[in-house]
Short mmCIF file of C-alpha atoms in Angstrom, two decimals:
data_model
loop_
_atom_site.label_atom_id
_atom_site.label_comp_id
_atom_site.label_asym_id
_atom_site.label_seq_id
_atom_site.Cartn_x
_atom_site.Cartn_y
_atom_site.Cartn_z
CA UNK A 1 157.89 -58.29 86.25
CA UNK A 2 156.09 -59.76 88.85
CA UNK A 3 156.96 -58.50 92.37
CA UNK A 4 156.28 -61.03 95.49
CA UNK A 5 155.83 -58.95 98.89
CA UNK A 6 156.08 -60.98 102.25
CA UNK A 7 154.16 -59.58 105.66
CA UNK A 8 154.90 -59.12 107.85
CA UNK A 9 158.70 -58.49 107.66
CA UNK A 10 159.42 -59.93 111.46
CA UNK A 11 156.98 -61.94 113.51
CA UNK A 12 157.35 -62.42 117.33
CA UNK A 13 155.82 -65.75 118.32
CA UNK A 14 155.99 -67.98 121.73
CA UNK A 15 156.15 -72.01 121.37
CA UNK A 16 152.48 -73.15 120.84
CA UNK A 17 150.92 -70.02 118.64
CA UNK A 18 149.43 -70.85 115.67
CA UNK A 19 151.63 -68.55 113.22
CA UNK A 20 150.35 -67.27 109.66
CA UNK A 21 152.79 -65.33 106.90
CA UNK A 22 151.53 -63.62 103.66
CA UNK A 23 152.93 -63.29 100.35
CA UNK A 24 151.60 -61.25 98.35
CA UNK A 25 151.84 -61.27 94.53
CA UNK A 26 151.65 -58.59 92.22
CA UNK A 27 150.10 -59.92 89.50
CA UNK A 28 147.69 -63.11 89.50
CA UNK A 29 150.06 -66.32 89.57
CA UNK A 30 147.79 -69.09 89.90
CA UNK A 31 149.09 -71.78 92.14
CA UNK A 32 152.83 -71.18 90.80
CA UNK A 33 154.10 -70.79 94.75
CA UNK A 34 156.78 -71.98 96.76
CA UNK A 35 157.89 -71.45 100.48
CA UNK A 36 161.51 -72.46 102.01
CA UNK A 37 162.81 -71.84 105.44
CA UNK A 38 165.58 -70.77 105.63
CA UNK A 39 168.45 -71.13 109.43
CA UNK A 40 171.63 -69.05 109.35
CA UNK A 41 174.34 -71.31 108.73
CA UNK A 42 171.99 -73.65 106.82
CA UNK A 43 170.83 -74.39 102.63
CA UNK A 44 166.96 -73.27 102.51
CA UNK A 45 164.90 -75.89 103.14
CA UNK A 46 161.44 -76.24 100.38
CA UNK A 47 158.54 -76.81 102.46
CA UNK A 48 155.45 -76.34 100.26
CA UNK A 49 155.07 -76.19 96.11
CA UNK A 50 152.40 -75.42 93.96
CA UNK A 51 150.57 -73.42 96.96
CA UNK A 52 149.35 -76.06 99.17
CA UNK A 53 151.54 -79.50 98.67
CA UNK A 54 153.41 -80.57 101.46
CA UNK A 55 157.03 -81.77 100.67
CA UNK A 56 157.77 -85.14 102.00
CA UNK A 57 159.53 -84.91 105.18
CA UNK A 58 158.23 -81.75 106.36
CA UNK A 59 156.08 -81.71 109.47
CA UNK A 60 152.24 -81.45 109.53
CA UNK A 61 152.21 -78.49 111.34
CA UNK A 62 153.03 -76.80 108.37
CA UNK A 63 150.55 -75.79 105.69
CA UNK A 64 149.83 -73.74 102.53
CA UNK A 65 146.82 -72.20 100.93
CA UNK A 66 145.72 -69.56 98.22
CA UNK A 67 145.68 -69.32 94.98
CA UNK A 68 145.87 -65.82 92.44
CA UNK A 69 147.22 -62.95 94.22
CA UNK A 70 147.35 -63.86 98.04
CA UNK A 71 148.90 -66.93 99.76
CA UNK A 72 149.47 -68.03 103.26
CA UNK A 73 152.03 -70.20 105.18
CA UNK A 74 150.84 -71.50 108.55
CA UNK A 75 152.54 -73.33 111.53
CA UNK A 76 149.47 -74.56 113.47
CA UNK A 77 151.69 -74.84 116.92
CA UNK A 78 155.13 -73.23 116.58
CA UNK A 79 158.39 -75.55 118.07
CA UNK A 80 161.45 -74.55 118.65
CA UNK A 81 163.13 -75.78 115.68
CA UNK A 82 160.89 -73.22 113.16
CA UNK A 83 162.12 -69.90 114.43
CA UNK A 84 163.63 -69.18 110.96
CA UNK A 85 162.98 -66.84 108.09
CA UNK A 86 160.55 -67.92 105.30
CA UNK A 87 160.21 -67.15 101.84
CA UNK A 88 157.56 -67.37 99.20
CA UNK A 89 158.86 -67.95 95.91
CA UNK A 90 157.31 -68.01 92.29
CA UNK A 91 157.94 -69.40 89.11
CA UNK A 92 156.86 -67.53 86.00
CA UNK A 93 158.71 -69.38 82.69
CA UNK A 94 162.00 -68.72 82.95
CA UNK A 95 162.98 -67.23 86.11
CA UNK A 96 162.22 -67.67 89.66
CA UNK A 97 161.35 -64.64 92.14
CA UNK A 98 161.98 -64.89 95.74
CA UNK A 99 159.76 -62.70 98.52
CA UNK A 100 161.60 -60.37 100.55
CA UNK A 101 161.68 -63.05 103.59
CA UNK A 102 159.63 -63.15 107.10
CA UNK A 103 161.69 -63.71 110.28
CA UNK A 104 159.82 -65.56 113.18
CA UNK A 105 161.79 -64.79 116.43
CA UNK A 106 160.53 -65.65 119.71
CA UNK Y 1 169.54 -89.06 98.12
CA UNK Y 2 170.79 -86.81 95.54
CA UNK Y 3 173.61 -84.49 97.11
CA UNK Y 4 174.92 -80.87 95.87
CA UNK Y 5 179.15 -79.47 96.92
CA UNK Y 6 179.30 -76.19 95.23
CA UNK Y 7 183.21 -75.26 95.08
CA UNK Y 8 185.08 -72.13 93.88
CA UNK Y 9 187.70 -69.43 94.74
CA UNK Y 10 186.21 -67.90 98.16
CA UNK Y 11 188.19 -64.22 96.94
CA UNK Y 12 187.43 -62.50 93.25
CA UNK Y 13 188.82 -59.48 92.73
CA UNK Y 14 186.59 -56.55 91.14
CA UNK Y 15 186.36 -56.72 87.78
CA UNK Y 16 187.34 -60.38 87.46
CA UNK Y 17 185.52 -63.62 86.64
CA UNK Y 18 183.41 -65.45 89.43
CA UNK Y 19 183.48 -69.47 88.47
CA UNK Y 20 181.90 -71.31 90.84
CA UNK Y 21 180.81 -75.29 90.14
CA UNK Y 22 178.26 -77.77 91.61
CA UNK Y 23 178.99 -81.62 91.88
CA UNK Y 24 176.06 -83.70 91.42
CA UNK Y 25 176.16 -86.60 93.72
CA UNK Y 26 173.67 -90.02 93.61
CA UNK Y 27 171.80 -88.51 90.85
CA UNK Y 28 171.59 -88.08 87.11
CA UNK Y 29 172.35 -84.16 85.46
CA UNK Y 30 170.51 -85.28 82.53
CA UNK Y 31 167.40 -86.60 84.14
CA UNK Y 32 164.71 -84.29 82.28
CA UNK Y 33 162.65 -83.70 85.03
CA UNK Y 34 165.20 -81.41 86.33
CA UNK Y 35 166.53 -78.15 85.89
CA UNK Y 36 169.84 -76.93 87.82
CA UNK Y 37 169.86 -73.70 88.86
CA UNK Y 38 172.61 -71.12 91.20
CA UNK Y 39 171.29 -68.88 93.94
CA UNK Y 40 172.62 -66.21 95.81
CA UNK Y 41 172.08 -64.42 98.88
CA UNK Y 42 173.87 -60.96 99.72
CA UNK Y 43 174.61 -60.41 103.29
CA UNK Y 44 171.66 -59.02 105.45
CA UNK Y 45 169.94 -59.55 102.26
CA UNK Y 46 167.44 -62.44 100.77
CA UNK Y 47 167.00 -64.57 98.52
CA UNK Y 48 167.74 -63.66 94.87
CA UNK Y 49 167.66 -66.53 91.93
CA UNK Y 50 170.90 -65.79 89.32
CA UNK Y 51 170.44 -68.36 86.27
CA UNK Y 52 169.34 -72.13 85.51
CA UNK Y 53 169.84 -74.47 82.70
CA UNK Y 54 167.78 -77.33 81.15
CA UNK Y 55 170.09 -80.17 80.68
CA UNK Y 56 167.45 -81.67 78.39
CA UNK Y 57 166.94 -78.85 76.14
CA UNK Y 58 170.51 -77.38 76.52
CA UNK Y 59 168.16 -73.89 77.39
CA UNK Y 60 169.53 -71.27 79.90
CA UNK Y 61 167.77 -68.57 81.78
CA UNK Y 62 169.15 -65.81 83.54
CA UNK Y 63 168.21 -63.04 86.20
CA UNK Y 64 168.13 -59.70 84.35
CA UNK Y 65 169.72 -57.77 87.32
CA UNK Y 66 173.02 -59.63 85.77
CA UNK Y 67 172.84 -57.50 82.23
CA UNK Y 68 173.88 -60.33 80.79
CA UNK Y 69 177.55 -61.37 83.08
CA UNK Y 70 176.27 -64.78 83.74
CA UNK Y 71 176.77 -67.76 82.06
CA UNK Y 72 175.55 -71.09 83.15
CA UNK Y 73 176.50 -74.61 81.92
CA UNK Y 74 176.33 -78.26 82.10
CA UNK Y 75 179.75 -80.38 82.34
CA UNK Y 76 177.95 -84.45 82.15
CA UNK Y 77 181.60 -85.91 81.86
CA UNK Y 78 181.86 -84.76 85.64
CA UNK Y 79 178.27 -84.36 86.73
CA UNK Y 80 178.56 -81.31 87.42
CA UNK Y 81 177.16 -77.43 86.38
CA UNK Y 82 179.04 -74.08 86.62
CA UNK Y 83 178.09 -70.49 86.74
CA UNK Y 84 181.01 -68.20 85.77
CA UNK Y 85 179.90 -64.36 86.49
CA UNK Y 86 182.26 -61.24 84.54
CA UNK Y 87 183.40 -58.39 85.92
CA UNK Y 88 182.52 -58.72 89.32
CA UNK Y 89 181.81 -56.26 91.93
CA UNK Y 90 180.93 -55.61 95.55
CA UNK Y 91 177.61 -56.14 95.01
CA UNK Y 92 178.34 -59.61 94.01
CA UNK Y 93 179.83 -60.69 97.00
CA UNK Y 94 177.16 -63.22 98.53
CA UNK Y 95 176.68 -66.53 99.93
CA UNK Y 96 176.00 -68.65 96.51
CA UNK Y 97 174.02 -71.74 96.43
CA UNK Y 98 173.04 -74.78 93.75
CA UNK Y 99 170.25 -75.96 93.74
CA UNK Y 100 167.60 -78.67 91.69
CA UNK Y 101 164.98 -77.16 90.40
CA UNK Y 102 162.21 -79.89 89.88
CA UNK Y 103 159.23 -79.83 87.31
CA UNK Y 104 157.10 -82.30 88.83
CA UNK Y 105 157.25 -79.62 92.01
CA UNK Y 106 156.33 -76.85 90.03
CA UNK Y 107 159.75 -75.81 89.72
CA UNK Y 108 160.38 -75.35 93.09
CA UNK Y 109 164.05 -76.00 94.41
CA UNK Y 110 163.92 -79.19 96.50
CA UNK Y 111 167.72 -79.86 96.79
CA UNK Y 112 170.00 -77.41 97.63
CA UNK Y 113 173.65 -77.29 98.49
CA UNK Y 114 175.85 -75.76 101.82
CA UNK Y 115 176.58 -72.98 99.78
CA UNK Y 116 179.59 -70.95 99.54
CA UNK Y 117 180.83 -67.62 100.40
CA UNK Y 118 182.02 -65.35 97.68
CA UNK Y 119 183.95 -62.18 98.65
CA UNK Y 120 184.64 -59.25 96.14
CA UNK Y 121 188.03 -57.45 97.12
CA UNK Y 122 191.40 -56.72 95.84
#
């Protein structure tokens, strides 16, 4: 089974800072990556798919890169309304495998 | 704007059957670009995918934590999908959502429901 690992596991950040999260793969997955963010109270909310592709609706702010083993999410100027945990999430035919989760708190 | 109300007994005892359903609302359950899939999350805990179906296909896939408990289906009369889980226990109790799974996204889930809150007690 492929394993996802997240890092770090809670990120303290102030309004502004350019904010970067890892997820880790154990196994080469290609582009096959997801991220959500996910508010107490609140359904996750899909951000990025296949590594890099913004979902419509989401701000600019937010972006997604790598490919293989080793992907990033970045908010280039962190608001208010992103404190939230992320997760990376990948698809290998037929089931779905969710990292561990990265809460940014202020 | 396609819209997911998951619904369901909030109290299973242990050992009992966990049925919980989706309604599918301002969208098609047989569209094949889709597949419909449940999702739970355990308190303090993250994330953790439980099963999806394939309309199209009729195919089902399943976590393998579940040895097998799950079973997830498709009901089109009422636009909706189910997941009943046997013999329940504490460690099922969790905050269970539906969700679309979508191929064009790389089978990422892009709709999701409110969720709802499963307890495991007698």
């Amino acid at each position: 089974d492929i394993q996802m690992t997240q890092s770090p596991s809670t990120l303290s950040a102030s309004i502004g800072d350019k904010v970067t999260i890892t997820c880790r793969a154990s196994q080469s997955i290609s582009d096959w990556l997801a991220w959500y963010q996910k508010k107490p109270g609140k359904a996750p909310n899909l951000l990025i798919y296949k590594a890099s592709a913004l979902e419509g609706g989401v701000p600019s702010r937010f972006s997604g890169s790598g490919s293989g083993t080793e992907f990033t999410l970045t908010i280039s100027s962190l608001q208010i309304d992103d404190f939230a945990i992320y997760y990376c999430q990948h698809y290998n035919p037929y089931s779905w495998t969710f990292g561990q989760g990265t809460k940014v708190e202020i | 704007q396609l819209q997911l109300q998951e619904s369901g007994p909030g109290l299973v005892k242990p050992s009992e059957t966990l049925s919980l359903t989706c309604a599918v609302f301002g969208g098609s359950i047989t569209d094949s670009r889709y597949y419909w899939g449940w999702i739970r999350q355990s308190p303090g805990k993250g994330l953790e995918w439980v099963a999806s179906i394939y309309y199209y296909s009729g195919s089902t896939h399943y976590n393998p934590s579940l040895k097998s408990r799950a079973t997830i289906s498709v009901d089109t009369s009422k636009s909706q999908f189910s997941l009943r889980l046997m013999s329940v226990t504490a460690s099922d109790a969790a905050l269970y959502y539906c969700a679309r799974v979508a191929g064009d996204y790389y089978y990422a889930m892009d709709v999701w429901g409110q969720g709802i809150t499963v307890t495991v007690s007698s």
